[in-house]
Coordinates of C-alpha atoms in Angstrom, one line a residue:
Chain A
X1 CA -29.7 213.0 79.0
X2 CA -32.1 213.7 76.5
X3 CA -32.9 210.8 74.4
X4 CA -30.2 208.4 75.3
X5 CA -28.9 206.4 78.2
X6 CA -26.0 207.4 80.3
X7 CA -23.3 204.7 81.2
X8 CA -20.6 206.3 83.6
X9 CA -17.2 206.5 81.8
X10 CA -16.0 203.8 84.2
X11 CA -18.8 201.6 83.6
X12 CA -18.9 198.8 80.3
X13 CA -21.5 198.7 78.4
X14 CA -22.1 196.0 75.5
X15 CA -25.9 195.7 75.3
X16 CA -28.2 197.7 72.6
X17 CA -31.1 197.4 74.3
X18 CA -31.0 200.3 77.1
X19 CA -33.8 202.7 77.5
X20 CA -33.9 206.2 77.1
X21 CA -33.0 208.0 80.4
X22 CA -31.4 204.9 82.3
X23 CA -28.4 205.3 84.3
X24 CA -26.0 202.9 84.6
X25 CA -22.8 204.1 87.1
X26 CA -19.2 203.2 88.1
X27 CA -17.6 199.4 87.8
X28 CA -20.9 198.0 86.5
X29 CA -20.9 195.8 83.2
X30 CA -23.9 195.3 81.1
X31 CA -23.7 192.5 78.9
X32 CA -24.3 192.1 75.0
X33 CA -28.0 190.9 75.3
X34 CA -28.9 192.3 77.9
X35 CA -32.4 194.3 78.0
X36 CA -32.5 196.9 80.4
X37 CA -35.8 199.9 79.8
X38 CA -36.4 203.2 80.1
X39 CA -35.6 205.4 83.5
X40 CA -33.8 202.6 85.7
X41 CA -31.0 203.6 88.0
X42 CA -28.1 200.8 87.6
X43 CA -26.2 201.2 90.6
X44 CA -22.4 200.8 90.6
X45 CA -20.8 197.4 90.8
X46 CA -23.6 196.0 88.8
X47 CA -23.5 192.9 86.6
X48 CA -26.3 192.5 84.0
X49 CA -25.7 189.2 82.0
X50 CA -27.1 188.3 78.3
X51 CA -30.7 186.9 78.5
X52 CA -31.8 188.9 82.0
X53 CA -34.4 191.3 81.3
X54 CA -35.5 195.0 83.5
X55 CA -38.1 196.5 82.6
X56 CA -38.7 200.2 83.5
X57 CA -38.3 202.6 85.8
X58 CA -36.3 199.9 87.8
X59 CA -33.4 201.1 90.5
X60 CA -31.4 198.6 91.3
X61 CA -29.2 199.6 93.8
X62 CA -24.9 198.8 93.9
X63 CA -23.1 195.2 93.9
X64 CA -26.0 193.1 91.8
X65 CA -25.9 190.5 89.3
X66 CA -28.5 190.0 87.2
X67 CA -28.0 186.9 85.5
X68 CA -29.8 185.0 82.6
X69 CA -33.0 183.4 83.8
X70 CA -33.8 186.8 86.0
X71 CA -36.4 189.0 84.6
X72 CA -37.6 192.4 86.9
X73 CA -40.7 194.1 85.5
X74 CA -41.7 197.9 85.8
X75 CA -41.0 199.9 88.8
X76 CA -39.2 197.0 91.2
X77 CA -36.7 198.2 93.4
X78 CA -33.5 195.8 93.8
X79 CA -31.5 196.8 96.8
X80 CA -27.6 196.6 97.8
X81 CA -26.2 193.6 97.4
X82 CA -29.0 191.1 96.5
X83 CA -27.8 187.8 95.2
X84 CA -30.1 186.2 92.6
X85 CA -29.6 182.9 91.6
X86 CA -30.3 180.5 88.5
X87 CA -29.1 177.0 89.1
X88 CA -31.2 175.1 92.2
X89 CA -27.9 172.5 92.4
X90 CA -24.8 174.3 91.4
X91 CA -21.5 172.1 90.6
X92 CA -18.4 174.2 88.5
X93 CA -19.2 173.2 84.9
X94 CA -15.4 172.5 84.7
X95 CA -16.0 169.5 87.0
X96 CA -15.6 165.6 85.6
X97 CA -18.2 164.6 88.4
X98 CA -20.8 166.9 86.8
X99 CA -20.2 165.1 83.5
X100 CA -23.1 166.3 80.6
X101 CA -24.9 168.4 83.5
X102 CA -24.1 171.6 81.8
X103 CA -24.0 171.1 78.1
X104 CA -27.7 171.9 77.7
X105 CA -29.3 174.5 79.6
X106 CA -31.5 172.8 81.5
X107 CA -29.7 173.5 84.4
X108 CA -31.2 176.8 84.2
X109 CA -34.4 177.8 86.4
X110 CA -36.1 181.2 85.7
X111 CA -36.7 183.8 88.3
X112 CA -39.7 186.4 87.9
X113 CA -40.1 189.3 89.9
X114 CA -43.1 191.3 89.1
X115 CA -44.5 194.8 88.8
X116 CA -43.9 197.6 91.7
X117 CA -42.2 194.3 94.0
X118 CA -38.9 195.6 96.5
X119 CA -36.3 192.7 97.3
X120 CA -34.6 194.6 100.1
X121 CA -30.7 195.0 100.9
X122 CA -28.4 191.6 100.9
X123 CA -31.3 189.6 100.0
X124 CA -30.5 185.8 98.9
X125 CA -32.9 184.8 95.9
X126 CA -33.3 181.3 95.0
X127 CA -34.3 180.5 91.3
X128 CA -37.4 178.8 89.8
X129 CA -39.6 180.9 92.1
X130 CA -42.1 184.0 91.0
X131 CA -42.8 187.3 93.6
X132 CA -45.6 188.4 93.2
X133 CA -46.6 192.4 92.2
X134 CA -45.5 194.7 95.2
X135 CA -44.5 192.0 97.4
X136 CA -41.5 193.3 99.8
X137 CA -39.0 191.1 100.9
X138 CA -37.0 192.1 103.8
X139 CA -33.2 193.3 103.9
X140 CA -31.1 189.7 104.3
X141 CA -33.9 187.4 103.8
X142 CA -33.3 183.8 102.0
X143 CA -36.8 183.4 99.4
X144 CA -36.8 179.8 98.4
X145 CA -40.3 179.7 96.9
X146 CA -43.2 181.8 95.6
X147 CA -43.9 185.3 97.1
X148 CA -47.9 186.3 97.0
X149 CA -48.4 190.2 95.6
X150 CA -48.1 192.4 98.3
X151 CA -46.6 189.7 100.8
X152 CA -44.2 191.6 103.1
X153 CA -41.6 188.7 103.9
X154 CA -38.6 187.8 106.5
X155 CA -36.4 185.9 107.9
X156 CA -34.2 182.7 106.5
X157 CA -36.0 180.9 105.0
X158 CA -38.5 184.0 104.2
X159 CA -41.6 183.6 105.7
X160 CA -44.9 186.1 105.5
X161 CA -45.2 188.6 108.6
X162 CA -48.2 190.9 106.7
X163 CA -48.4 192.8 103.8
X164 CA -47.4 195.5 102.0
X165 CA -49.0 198.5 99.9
X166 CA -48.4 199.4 96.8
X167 CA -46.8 202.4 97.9
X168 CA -44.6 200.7 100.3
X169 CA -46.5 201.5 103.8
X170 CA -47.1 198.3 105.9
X171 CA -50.5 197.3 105.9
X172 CA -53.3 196.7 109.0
X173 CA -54.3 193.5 109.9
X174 CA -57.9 194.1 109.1
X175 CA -59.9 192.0 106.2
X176 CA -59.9 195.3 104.0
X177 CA -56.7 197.3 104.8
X178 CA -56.9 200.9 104.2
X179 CA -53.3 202.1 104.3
X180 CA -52.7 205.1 106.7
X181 CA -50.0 206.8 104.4
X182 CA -51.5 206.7 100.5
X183 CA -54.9 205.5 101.1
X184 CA -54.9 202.5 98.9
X185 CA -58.1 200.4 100.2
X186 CA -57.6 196.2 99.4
X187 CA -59.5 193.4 100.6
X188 CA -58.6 189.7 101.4
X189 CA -60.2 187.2 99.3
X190 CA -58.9 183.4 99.5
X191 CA -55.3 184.3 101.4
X192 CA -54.7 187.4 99.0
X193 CA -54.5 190.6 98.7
X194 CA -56.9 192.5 96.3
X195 CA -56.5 195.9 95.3
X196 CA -59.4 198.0 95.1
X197 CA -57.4 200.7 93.3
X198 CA -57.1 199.8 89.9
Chain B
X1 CA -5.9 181.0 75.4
X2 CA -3.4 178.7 74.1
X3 CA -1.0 178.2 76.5
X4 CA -1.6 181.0 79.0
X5 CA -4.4 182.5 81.0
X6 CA -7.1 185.3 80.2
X7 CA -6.8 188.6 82.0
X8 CA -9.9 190.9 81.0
X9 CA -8.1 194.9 80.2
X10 CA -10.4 195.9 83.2
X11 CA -8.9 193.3 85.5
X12 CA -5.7 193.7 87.6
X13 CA -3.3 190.7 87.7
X14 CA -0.3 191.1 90.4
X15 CA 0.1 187.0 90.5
X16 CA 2.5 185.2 88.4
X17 CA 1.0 181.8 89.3
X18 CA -2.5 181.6 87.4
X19 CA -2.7 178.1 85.6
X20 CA -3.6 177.7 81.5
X21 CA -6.7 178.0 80.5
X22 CA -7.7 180.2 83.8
X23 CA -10.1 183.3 83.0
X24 CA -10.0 185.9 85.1
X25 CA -13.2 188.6 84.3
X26 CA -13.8 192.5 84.7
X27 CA -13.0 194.4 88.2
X28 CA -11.2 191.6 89.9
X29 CA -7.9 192.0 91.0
X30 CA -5.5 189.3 91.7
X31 CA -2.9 190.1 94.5
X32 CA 0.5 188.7 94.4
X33 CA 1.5 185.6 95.9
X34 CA -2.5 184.7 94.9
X35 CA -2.2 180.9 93.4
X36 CA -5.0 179.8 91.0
X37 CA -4.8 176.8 89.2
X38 CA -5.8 175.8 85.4
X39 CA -9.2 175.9 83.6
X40 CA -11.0 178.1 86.2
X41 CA -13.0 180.5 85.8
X42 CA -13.1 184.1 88.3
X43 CA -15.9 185.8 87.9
X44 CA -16.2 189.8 87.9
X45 CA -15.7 192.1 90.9
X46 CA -13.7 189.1 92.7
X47 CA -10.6 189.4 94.8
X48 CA -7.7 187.0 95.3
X49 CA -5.5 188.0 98.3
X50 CA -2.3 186.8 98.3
X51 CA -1.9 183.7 100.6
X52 CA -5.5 182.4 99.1
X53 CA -5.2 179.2 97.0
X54 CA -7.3 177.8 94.4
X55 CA -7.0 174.5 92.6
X56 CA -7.9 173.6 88.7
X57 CA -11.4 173.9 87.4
X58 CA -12.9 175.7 90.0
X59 CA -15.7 178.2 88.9
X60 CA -15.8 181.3 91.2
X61 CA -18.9 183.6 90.2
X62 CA -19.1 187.4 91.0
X63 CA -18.2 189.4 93.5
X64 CA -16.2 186.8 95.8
X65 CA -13.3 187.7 97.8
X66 CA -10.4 185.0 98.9
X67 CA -8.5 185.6 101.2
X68 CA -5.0 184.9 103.0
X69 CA -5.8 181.5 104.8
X70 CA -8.9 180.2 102.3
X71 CA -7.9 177.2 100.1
X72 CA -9.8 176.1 97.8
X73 CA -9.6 172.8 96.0
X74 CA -10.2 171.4 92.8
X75 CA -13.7 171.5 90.8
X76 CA -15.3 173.8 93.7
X77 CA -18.3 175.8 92.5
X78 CA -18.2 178.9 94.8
X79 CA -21.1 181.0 93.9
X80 CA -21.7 184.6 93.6
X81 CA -21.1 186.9 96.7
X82 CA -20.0 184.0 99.0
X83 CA -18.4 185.6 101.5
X84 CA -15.3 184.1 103.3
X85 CA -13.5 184.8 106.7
X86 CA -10.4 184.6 108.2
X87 CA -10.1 186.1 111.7
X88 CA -12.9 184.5 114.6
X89 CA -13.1 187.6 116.5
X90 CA -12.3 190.7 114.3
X91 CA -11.6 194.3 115.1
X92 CA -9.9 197.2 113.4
X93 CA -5.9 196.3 113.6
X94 CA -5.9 200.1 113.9
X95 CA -7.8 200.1 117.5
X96 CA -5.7 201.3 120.4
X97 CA -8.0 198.7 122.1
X98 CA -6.8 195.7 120.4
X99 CA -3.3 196.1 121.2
X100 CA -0.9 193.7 119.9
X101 CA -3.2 190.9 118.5
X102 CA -2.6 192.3 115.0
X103 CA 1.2 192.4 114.9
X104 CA 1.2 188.4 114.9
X105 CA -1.0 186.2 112.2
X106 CA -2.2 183.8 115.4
X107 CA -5.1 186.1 114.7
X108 CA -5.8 183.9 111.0
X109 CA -7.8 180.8 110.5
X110 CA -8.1 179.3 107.7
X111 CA -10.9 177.8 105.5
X112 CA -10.8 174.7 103.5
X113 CA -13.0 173.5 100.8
X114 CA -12.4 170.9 99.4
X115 CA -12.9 168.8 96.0
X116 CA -15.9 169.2 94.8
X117 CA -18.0 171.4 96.5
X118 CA -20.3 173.9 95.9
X119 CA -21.1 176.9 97.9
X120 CA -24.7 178.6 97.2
X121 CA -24.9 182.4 96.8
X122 CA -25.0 184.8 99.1
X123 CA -23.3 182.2 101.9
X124 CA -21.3 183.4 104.6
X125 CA -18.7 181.1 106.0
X126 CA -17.1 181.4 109.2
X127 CA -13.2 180.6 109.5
X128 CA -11.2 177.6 111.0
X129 CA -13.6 174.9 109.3
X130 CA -13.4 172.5 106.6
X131 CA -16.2 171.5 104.4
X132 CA -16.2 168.4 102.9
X133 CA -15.5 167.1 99.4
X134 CA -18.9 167.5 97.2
X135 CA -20.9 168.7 100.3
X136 CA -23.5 171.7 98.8
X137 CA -24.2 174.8 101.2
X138 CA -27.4 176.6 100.0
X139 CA -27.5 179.8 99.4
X140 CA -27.5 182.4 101.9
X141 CA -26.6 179.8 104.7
X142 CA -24.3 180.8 107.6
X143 CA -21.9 178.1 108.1
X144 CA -20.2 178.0 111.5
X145 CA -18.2 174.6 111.8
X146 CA -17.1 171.7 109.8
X147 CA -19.2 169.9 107.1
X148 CA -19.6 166.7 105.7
X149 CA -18.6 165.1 102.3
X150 CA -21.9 164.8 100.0
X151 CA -24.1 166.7 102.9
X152 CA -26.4 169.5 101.8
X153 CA -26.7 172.5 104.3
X154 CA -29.1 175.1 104.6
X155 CA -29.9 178.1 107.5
X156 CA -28.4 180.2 109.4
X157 CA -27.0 178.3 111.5
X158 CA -26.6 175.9 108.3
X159 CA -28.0 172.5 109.3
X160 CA -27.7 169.4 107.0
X161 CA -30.8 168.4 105.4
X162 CA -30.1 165.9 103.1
X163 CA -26.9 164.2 101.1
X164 CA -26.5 165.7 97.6
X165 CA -24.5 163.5 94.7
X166 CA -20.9 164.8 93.4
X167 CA -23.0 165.5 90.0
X168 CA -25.2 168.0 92.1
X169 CA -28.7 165.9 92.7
X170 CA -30.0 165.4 95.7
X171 CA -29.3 161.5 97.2
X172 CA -32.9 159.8 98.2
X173 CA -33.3 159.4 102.2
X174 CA -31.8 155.5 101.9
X175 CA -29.0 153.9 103.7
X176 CA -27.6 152.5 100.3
X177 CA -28.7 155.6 98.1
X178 CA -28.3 156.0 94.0
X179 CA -28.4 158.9 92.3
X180 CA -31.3 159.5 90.2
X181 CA -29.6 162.4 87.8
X182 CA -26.0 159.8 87.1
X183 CA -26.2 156.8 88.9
X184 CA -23.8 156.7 91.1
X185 CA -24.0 154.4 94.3
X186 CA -23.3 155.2 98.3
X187 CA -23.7 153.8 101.7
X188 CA -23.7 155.7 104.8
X189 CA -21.5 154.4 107.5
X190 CA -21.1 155.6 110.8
X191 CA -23.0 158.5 109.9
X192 CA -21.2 159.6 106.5
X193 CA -21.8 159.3 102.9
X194 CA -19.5 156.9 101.2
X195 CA -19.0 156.9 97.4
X196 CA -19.0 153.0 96.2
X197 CA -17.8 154.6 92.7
X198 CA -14.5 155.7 93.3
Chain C
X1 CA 2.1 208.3 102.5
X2 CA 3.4 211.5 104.5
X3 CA 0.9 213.8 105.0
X4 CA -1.9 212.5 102.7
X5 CA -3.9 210.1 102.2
X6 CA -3.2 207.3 99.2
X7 CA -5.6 206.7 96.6
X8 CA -5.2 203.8 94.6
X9 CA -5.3 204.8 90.8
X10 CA -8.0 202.3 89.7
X11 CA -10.3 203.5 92.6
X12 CA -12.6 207.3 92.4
X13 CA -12.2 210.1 94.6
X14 CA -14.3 213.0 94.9
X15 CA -14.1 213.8 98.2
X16 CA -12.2 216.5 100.1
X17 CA -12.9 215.0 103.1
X18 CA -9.8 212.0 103.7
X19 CA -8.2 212.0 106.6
X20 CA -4.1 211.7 106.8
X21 CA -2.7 208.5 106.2
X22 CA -6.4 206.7 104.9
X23 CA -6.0 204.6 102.1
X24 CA -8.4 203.6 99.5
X25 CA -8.4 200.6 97.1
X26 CA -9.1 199.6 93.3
X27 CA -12.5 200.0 92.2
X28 CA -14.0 201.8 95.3
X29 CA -15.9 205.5 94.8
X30 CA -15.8 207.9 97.3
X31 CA -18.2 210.1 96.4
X32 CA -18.7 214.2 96.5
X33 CA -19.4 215.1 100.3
X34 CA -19.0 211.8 102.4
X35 CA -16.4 212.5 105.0
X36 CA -13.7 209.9 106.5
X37 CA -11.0 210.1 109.2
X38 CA -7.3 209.4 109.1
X39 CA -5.6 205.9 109.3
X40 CA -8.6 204.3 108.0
X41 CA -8.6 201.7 105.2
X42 CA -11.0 201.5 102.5
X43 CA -10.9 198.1 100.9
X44 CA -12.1 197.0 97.1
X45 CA -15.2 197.5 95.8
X46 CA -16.5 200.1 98.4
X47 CA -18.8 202.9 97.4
X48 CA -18.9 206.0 100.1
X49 CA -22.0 208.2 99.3
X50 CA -21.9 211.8 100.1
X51 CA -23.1 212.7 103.9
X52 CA -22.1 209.3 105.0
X53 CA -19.6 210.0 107.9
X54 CA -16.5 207.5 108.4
X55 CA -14.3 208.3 111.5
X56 CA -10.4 207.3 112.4
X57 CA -8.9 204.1 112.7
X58 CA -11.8 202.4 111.1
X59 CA -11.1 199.2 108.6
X60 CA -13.8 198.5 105.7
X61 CA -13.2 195.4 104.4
X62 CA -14.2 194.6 100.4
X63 CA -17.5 195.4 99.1
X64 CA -19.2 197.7 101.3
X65 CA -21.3 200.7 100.6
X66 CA -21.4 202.9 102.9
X67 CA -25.0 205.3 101.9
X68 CA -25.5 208.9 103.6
X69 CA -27.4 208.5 107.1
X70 CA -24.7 205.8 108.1
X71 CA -21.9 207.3 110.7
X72 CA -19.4 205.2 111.4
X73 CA -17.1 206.1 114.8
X74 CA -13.5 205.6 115.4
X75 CA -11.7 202.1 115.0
X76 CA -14.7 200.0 113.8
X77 CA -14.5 197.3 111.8
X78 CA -16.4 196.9 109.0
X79 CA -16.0 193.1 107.6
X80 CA -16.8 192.4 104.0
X81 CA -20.0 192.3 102.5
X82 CA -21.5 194.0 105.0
X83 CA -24.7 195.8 103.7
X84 CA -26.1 198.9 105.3
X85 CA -29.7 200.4 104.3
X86 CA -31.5 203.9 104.8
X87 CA -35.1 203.1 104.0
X88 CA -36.8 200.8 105.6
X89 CA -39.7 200.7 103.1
X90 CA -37.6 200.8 99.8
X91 CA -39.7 201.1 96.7
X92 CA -38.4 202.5 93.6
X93 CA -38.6 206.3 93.5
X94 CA -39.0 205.9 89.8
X95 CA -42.3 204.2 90.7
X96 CA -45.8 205.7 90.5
X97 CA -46.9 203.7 93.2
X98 CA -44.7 206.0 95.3
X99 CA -46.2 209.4 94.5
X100 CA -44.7 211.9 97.0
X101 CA -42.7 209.5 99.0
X102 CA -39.0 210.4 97.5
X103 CA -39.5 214.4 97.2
X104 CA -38.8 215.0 100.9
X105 CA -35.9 213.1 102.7
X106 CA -37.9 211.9 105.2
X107 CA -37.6 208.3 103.8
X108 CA -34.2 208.3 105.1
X109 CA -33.6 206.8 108.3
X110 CA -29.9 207.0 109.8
X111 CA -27.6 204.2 111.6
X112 CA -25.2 204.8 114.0
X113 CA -22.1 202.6 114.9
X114 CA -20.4 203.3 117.8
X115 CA -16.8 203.7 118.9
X116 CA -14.9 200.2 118.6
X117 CA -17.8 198.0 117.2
X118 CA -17.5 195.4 114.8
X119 CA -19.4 193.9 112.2
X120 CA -18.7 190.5 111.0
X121 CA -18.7 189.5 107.0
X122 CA -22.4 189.9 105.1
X123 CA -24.2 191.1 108.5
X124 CA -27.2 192.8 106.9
X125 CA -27.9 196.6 108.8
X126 CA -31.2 197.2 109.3
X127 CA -31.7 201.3 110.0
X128 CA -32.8 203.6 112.6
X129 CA -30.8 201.0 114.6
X130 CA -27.7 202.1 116.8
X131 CA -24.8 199.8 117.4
X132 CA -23.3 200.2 120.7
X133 CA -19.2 200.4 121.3
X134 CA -17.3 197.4 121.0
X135 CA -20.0 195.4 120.1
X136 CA -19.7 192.3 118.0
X137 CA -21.9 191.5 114.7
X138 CA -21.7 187.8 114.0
X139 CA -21.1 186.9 110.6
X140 CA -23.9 186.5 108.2
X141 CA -26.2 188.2 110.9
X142 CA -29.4 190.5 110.0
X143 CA -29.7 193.2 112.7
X144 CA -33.3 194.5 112.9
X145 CA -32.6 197.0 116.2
X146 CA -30.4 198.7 118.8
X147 CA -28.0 196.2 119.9
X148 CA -25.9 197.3 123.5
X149 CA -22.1 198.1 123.9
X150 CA -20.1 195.4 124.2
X151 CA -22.9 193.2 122.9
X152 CA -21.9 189.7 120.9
X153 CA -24.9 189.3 118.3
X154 CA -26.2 186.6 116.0
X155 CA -28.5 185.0 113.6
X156 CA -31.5 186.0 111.7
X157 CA -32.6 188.0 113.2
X158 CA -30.0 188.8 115.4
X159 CA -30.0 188.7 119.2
X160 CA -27.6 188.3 121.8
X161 CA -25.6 185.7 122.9
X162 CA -22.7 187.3 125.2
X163 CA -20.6 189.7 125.3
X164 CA -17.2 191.0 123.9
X165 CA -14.0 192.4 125.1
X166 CA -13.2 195.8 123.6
X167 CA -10.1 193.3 122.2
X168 CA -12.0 191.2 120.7
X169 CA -12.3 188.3 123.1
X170 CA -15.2 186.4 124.2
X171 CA -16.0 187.4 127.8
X172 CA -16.7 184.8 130.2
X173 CA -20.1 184.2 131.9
X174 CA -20.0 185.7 134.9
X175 CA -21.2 189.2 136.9
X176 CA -17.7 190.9 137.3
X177 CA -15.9 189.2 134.5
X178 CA -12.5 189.7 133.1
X179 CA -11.2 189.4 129.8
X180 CA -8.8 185.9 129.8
X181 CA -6.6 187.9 126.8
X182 CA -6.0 191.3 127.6
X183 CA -7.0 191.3 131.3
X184 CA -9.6 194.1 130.9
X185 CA -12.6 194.4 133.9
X186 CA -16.0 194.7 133.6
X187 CA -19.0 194.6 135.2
X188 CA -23.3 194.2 134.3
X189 CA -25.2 196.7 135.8
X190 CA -28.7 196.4 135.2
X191 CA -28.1 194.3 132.8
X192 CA -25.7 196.2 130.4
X193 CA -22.1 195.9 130.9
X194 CA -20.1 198.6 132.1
X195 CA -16.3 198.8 131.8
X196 CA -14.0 199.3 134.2
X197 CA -11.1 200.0 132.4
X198 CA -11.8 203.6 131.3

């Protein structure tokens, strides 16, 4: 690719702001003002709206939309199908009942997910909430609220079942985890988990 | 738009009954014999199978497909990846084990939603139900039977939690409740949410 | 169709692989190397990734993808939104926090579904799970591990709540029971049931 992006010939693309060596494949459409960095994989069926920002080395895997609000920082992995959200209380805009509702933009609710996190396959993700570095939710979960760094979540509504490493590797359920696969060590301090890595 | 509706170039239109003012966005195809009214709005990588109705002003996000046997009424917000049904019990029509259950329609159910209502992302609703006008299904419930007007769902199973207003906010737990957000008044009776505003 | 298989001209084809008589719809990939039967159908919006294996007689509904390390038998049924996974640990390969992980293949973890077996709209597919024949994925359900032939699954996480009829039907609740639509025999050996129809 050389110093430039690659968006599939079937793909749109009306953003400027897509890093070098990002991917972006079949039946996606990135939007004007959209910020996408360097090194993601956009999967196909994609949908990246103005205002949502990826940072990079991102792969976000087919059928997601990215909408305003949503912002992905370095290295997250989005799977298949993961719904994000940006509006707690949606109504159509078009409706007389909603009335002024949808004039402003306060209707919209922010949605964070941090460094190195994983939102596995068909995931729901409501908005106003922040997921912590590394977390990893679990394929169809429903996150309605904060997610703590390395939290390794399930279930509908998502609830904590351990933690995860850095490197993806479950954890043990010891007050400083060594992980059996990479060797990260961590300890527990207040209900979270520290790195000693870094 | 004038006096007709917008088809994006990368859309495919076989229906010769979309209403004025109707947009209809990239990689969504609607199928003839598909009936959408005025002033909605289709999001991208939807589907509109003929047999499927939809009334005015309804806002369908990404990635939603409608098919034979869903109707959809006016002012619904039906939000990205909601997934509809129409057969209880399905199996490939092209199974030498299902014999003849395919070469009838007795097979379809339908879906009604009706005026008002807004179905969460990411929800999955089972055929042969009715949800009621404004009700609000959060998103990534599983909604297997009939729901209320004004009642807010969540879960899989969805259970009602709460009442939520036709403007979208949440009713406080009273027997005569007023909406915080727009004002509007309601008394429960027997059970249901009645609007004293109509 | 005659003696090929259709492609619709707003979908992608690089397969040599299609079966006789298997169509495939606008704005789904099949991709280099992934491998499908005759008489299926391939709805909207599907993505087929090379070494994923698709047999005869199966119907995918809209919006699938379908990744390499998921085989699919004869005459499934694949309802819409279904999402499938092959990693169990996803992080992004693009990450440093990975190191090694994504050089080798050994990430990938396969999924089987058997002969016959459905799976209802959204169900999420957990891997290095095996679905047995004829079974029956609820709607909206996240499976997490093997589930047995003729098995009726649902929730979050899935589990059993009765059993199906290789047509489809509900069986009834008994030791020796017999389908009340196509008149099929059965019985539950040791807790799995066996047909007696073969």
């Amino acid at each position: 690719m050389g110093d430039s992006c690659y968006i599939h010939p079937k793909a749109i693309n009306d953003s400027k702001d897509i890093g070098i060596g990002t991917r972006v494949w079949a039946f996606s459409h990135i939007m004007e003002g959209a910020i996408i960095g360097k090194n993601c994989n956009i999967g196909e069926q994609c949908y990246v709206e103005g205002g949502a920002k990826i940072g990079h080395g991102v792969t976000v895997k087919n059928g997601v939309a990215i909408w305003q609000g949503v912002a992905i920082e370095d290295y997250c992995f989005i799977g298949p199908y993961v719904v994000f959200t940006n509006d707690r209380l949606p109504r159509s805009p078009r409706s007389p009942f909603v009335q002024k509702r949808y004039e402003q933009q306060d209707w919209l609710m922010p949605t964070l997910i941090k460094t190195g996190a994983a939102i596995g396959a068909n995931a729901t993700m409501l908005c106003g909430i922040i997921i912590g570095e590394h977390a990893l939710i679990g394929a169809g979960s429903v996150v309605r609220g904060d997610v703590l760094p390395f939290a390794l979540m399930v279930g509908n509504p998502a609830r904590q079942i351990g933690w995860a490493c850095a490197c993806g590797e479950r954890l043990p359920r010891e007050h400083e985890p060594k992980c059996k696969s990479c060797g990260r060590v961590y300890a527990i301090e207040n209900g979270k988990m520290i790195p000693r890595w870094e």
